[in-house]
């Protein structure tokens, strides 16, 4: 059996091709898996489980169809969809998992993260993250009207766009020392994460032993999945 990992689909009604690729993945690949992990930034934006849209309904239905087959779907928040909540989960059968999470897969201990907290050079972002991950901030935000929330989200997005245009390329990647620190602290030889949109398998050494860091790809131009089984794992790109 296989466990599948995806991340950074950035699902958005403005990009129907990505959604079509996801629906095809959910029809063809996912039903053969024993579990599906979505490691964050599944949606391009999420301002609350109460926002209704035909596009969101379609995505929910696709998740529900899989979870109705008793295939567990584990969902981790990303930096864009961290407000996905319990209502979404009960409607889709997804189970939220912490960032970071440790799972045991086919006898191997694996650390799962979205990846944004590994980018420690982006100090401004980490400060912003601290603010929006605060339960008080979230409660206050979610108590506002949908219209207000949409406006705030739009402002945040515009500010972030302006800023990332100015940032040095490498600031957006993970900090190697942070990767090593986190993996050593959790005593793992394998880390799977997304976020950076730089799909790759990196070799490194943790606690004196060979280790790997697998980075999932974003679905901007093609789909990316990691298939994990008893035989090992494979990171694959596929046409949307
Ligand atoms: Mn991200």
Short mmCIF file of C-alpha atoms and ligand atoms in Angstrom, two decimals:
data_model
loop_
_atom_site.label_atom_id
_atom_site.label_comp_id
_atom_site.label_asym_id
_atom_site.label_seq_id
_atom_site.Cartn_x
_atom_site.Cartn_y
_atom_site.Cartn_z
CA UNK A 1 0.00 0.00 0.00
CA UNK A 2 0.98 3.59 -0.55
CA UNK A 3 0.68 6.77 1.45
CA UNK A 4 0.39 9.90 -0.66
CA UNK A 5 1.64 13.40 0.14
CA UNK A 6 0.76 16.62 -1.64
CA UNK A 7 1.03 20.29 -0.71
CA UNK A 8 0.89 23.82 -2.07
CA UNK A 9 -1.94 23.35 -4.54
CA UNK A 10 -3.01 26.93 -3.80
CA UNK A 11 -6.52 26.03 -4.97
CA UNK A 12 -8.29 29.10 -6.24
CA UNK A 13 -11.34 29.57 -8.49
CA UNK A 14 -9.09 31.68 -10.74
CA UNK A 15 -7.05 28.56 -11.64
CA UNK A 16 -9.55 25.90 -12.74
CA UNK A 17 -6.77 23.84 -14.38
CA UNK A 18 -5.19 23.18 -10.98
CA UNK A 19 -8.54 22.16 -9.52
CA UNK A 20 -9.18 19.83 -12.48
CA UNK A 21 -5.80 18.22 -11.89
CA UNK A 22 -6.66 17.80 -8.23
CA UNK A 23 -10.06 16.23 -8.99
CA UNK A 24 -8.37 13.80 -11.38
CA UNK A 25 -5.76 12.97 -8.73
CA UNK A 26 -8.58 12.35 -6.23
CA UNK A 27 -10.34 10.04 -8.69
CA UNK A 28 -7.37 8.13 -10.05
CA UNK A 29 -4.55 8.12 -7.48
CA UNK A 30 -5.99 8.76 -4.05
CA UNK A 31 -8.48 5.86 -3.94
CA UNK A 32 -5.55 3.42 -4.22
CA UNK A 33 -3.73 4.96 -1.27
CA UNK A 34 -4.06 3.99 2.36
CA UNK A 35 -3.88 7.61 3.46
CA UNK A 36 -3.53 11.09 1.97
CA UNK A 37 -1.52 13.85 3.62
CA UNK A 38 -1.99 17.46 2.52
CA UNK A 39 0.89 19.48 3.98
CA UNK A 40 -0.49 22.99 3.79
CA UNK A 41 -1.41 25.73 1.35
CA UNK A 42 -4.11 23.51 -0.05
CA UNK A 43 -6.08 26.69 -0.68
CA UNK A 44 -4.65 29.97 -1.92
CA UNK A 45 -6.54 31.72 0.85
CA UNK A 46 -8.97 30.80 3.61
CA UNK A 47 -10.87 33.37 5.62
CA UNK A 48 -13.17 31.07 7.54
CA UNK A 49 -15.14 27.85 7.15
CA UNK A 50 -18.36 29.84 6.71
CA UNK A 51 -17.41 31.23 3.29
CA UNK A 52 -19.55 29.49 0.69
CA UNK A 53 -18.65 29.25 -2.97
CA UNK A 54 -19.45 26.65 -5.66
CA UNK A 55 -15.72 26.10 -6.11
CA UNK A 56 -15.22 25.35 -2.42
CA UNK A 57 -18.22 23.02 -2.48
CA UNK A 58 -16.67 21.07 -5.35
CA UNK A 59 -13.39 20.71 -3.49
CA UNK A 60 -15.19 19.65 -0.30
CA UNK A 61 -17.17 17.07 -2.26
CA UNK A 62 -14.00 15.63 -3.72
CA UNK A 63 -12.47 15.24 -0.25
CA UNK A 64 -15.70 13.79 1.13
CA UNK A 65 -15.84 11.19 -1.64
CA UNK A 66 -12.41 9.93 -0.60
CA UNK A 67 -12.98 9.98 3.15
CA UNK A 68 -16.28 8.14 2.60
CA UNK A 69 -14.13 5.30 1.24
CA UNK A 70 -12.49 5.20 4.67
CA UNK A 71 -9.22 6.60 3.34
CA UNK A 72 -7.98 9.04 5.97
CA UNK A 73 -7.09 12.56 4.83
CA UNK A 74 -4.65 14.38 7.11
CA UNK A 75 -4.55 18.11 6.63
CA UNK A 76 -1.85 20.46 7.90
CA UNK A 77 -2.26 24.22 7.86
CA UNK A 78 -0.06 26.28 5.55
CA UNK A 79 0.69 29.96 5.78
CA UNK A 80 -2.29 30.72 3.52
CA UNK A 81 -5.00 28.41 4.81
CA UNK A 82 -4.25 28.30 8.55
CA UNK A 83 -7.84 29.27 9.32
CA UNK A 84 -9.26 25.99 8.08
CA UNK A 85 -11.21 24.79 11.07
CA UNK A 86 -13.33 22.07 12.56
CA UNK A 87 -16.38 22.83 10.43
CA UNK A 88 -14.43 22.24 7.23
CA UNK A 89 -13.06 19.03 8.71
CA UNK A 90 -16.44 17.67 9.72
CA UNK A 91 -17.83 18.50 6.27
CA UNK A 92 -15.00 16.76 4.44
CA UNK A 93 -13.81 14.06 6.82
CA UNK A 94 -10.32 15.61 6.94
CA UNK A 95 -8.33 15.45 10.16
CA UNK A 96 -6.19 18.45 11.07
CA UNK A 97 -2.65 17.59 12.13
CA UNK A 98 -0.15 19.79 13.93
CA UNK A 99 2.82 21.46 12.32
CA UNK A 100 5.20 19.80 13.05
CA UNK A 101 3.86 16.24 13.27
CA UNK A 102 5.73 12.99 13.63
CA UNK A 103 4.32 9.90 11.99
CA UNK A 104 5.53 6.34 11.67
CA UNK A 105 5.43 5.12 8.07
CA UNK A 106 6.39 1.58 7.15
CA UNK A 107 8.75 1.38 10.11
CA UNK A 108 10.29 4.80 9.55
CA UNK A 109 9.86 7.82 11.79
CA UNK A 110 9.00 10.83 9.63
CA UNK A 111 8.76 14.51 10.49
CA UNK A 112 6.07 16.44 8.61
CA UNK A 113 5.98 20.22 8.35
CA UNK A 114 4.54 22.85 6.06
CA UNK A 115 7.97 24.47 5.86
CA UNK A 116 7.40 28.16 6.55
CA UNK A 117 8.88 27.93 10.05
CA UNK A 118 12.11 26.63 8.51
CA UNK A 119 12.60 29.89 6.63
CA UNK A 120 14.06 31.69 9.62
CA UNK A 121 15.80 34.41 7.57
CA UNK A 122 12.39 35.92 6.86
CA UNK A 123 12.11 37.63 10.22
CA UNK A 124 9.20 39.87 9.23
CA UNK A 125 7.17 36.89 8.08
CA UNK A 126 7.81 35.01 11.32
CA UNK A 127 6.60 38.01 13.30
CA UNK A 128 3.47 38.14 11.14
CA UNK A 129 3.00 34.41 11.63
CA UNK A 130 3.21 34.83 15.39
CA UNK A 131 0.41 37.38 15.21
CA UNK A 132 -2.01 35.48 12.98
CA UNK A 133 -1.46 32.12 14.71
CA UNK A 134 -2.44 33.65 18.03
CA UNK A 135 -5.86 32.24 19.05
CA UNK A 136 -7.03 35.70 20.23
CA UNK A 137 -6.20 37.26 16.85
CA UNK A 138 -7.98 34.43 15.07
CA UNK A 139 -11.06 34.68 17.25
CA UNK A 140 -11.23 38.41 16.64
CA UNK A 141 -10.72 37.98 12.88
CA UNK A 142 -13.34 35.25 12.58
CA UNK A 143 -15.86 37.36 14.50
CA UNK A 144 -15.78 39.98 11.72
CA UNK A 145 -18.16 39.93 8.75
CA UNK A 146 -17.12 38.05 5.64
CA UNK A 147 -16.80 41.35 3.83
CA UNK A 148 -14.42 42.75 6.45
CA UNK A 149 -12.40 39.55 6.47
CA UNK A 150 -12.10 39.58 2.67
CA UNK A 151 -10.85 43.17 2.81
CA UNK A 152 -8.26 42.40 5.49
CA UNK A 153 -7.05 39.31 3.61
CA UNK A 154 -6.74 41.37 0.42
CA UNK A 155 -4.63 43.96 2.24
CA UNK A 156 -2.37 41.31 3.71
CA UNK A 157 -1.95 39.70 0.29
CA UNK A 158 -1.12 43.01 -1.40
CA UNK A 159 1.45 43.87 1.29
CA UNK A 160 3.02 40.41 1.03
CA UNK A 161 3.21 40.62 -2.76
CA UNK A 162 4.91 43.98 -2.61
CA UNK A 163 7.36 42.63 -0.07
CA UNK A 164 8.24 39.30 -1.71
CA UNK A 165 9.00 41.21 -4.91
CA UNK A 166 11.79 42.92 -3.03
CA UNK A 167 13.13 39.96 -1.09
CA UNK A 168 16.33 38.15 -1.97
CA UNK A 169 15.57 34.80 -3.55
CA UNK A 170 17.39 32.75 -0.90
CA UNK A 171 15.50 34.38 1.94
CA UNK A 172 12.48 32.45 0.75
CA UNK A 173 14.21 29.08 1.08
CA UNK A 174 14.74 27.13 4.27
CA UNK A 175 17.66 27.87 6.56
CA UNK A 176 19.89 24.79 6.56
CA UNK A 177 20.88 25.16 10.22
CA UNK A 178 17.22 25.34 11.23
CA UNK A 179 16.44 22.17 9.26
CA UNK A 180 19.29 20.36 11.02
CA UNK A 181 18.24 21.70 14.41
CA UNK A 182 14.60 20.67 14.03
CA UNK A 183 15.41 17.22 12.62
CA UNK A 184 17.98 16.55 15.35
CA UNK A 185 15.58 17.73 18.06
CA UNK A 186 12.92 15.29 16.80
CA UNK A 187 15.54 12.61 16.20
CA UNK A 188 14.41 11.85 12.63
CA UNK A 189 16.30 10.95 9.45
CA UNK A 190 13.48 12.02 7.17
CA UNK A 191 11.63 15.31 6.85
CA UNK A 192 8.84 15.96 4.35
CA UNK A 193 7.67 19.51 3.78
CA UNK A 194 6.37 21.93 1.16
CA UNK A 195 6.05 25.71 1.09
CA UNK A 196 9.24 26.69 -0.75
CA UNK A 197 8.03 25.52 -4.18
CA UNK A 198 11.42 23.91 -4.75
CA UNK A 199 10.65 20.22 -5.16
CA UNK A 200 13.73 18.10 -4.45
CA UNK A 201 15.22 15.36 -2.32
CA UNK A 202 18.14 16.71 -0.28
CA UNK A 203 20.76 14.52 1.40
CA UNK A 204 22.11 15.61 4.75
CA UNK A 205 23.44 14.22 7.99
CA UNK A 206 21.55 14.29 11.29
CA UNK A 207 23.02 13.02 14.55
CA UNK A 208 25.86 11.41 12.56
CA UNK A 209 23.53 9.42 10.28
CA UNK A 210 22.46 9.89 6.67
CA UNK A 211 19.18 11.76 6.40
CA UNK A 212 16.90 13.15 3.71
CA UNK A 213 14.72 16.20 3.32
CA UNK A 214 11.96 15.79 0.75
CA UNK A 215 10.40 18.99 -0.57
CA UNK A 216 7.01 18.69 -2.24
CA UNK A 217 6.31 20.90 -5.25
CA UNK A 218 3.58 23.45 -5.77
CA UNK A 219 0.89 22.86 -8.39
CA UNK A 220 1.35 26.05 -10.33
CA UNK A 221 2.51 24.49 -13.61
CA UNK A 222 2.30 20.76 -12.87
CA UNK A 223 1.13 18.49 -10.09
CA UNK A 224 3.54 16.98 -7.56
CA UNK A 225 3.02 13.98 -5.34
CA UNK A 226 5.14 11.87 -3.05
CA UNK A 227 4.26 8.18 -3.00
CA UNK A 228 5.51 6.40 0.10
CA UNK A 229 5.42 2.62 0.49
CA UNK A 230 7.35 -0.29 2.02
CA UNK A 231 9.72 -0.04 -0.96
CA UNK A 232 10.62 3.57 -0.24
CA UNK A 233 9.39 6.84 -1.62
CA UNK A 234 9.19 8.59 -4.93
CA UNK A 235 8.65 12.27 -5.69
CA UNK A 236 6.83 12.63 -9.00
CA UNK A 237 5.74 15.47 -11.21
CA UNK A 238 2.69 15.00 -13.42
CA UNK A 239 0.66 16.98 -15.94
CA UNK A 240 -2.35 18.79 -14.60
MN1 LIG B 1 3.37 28.05 2.11
#
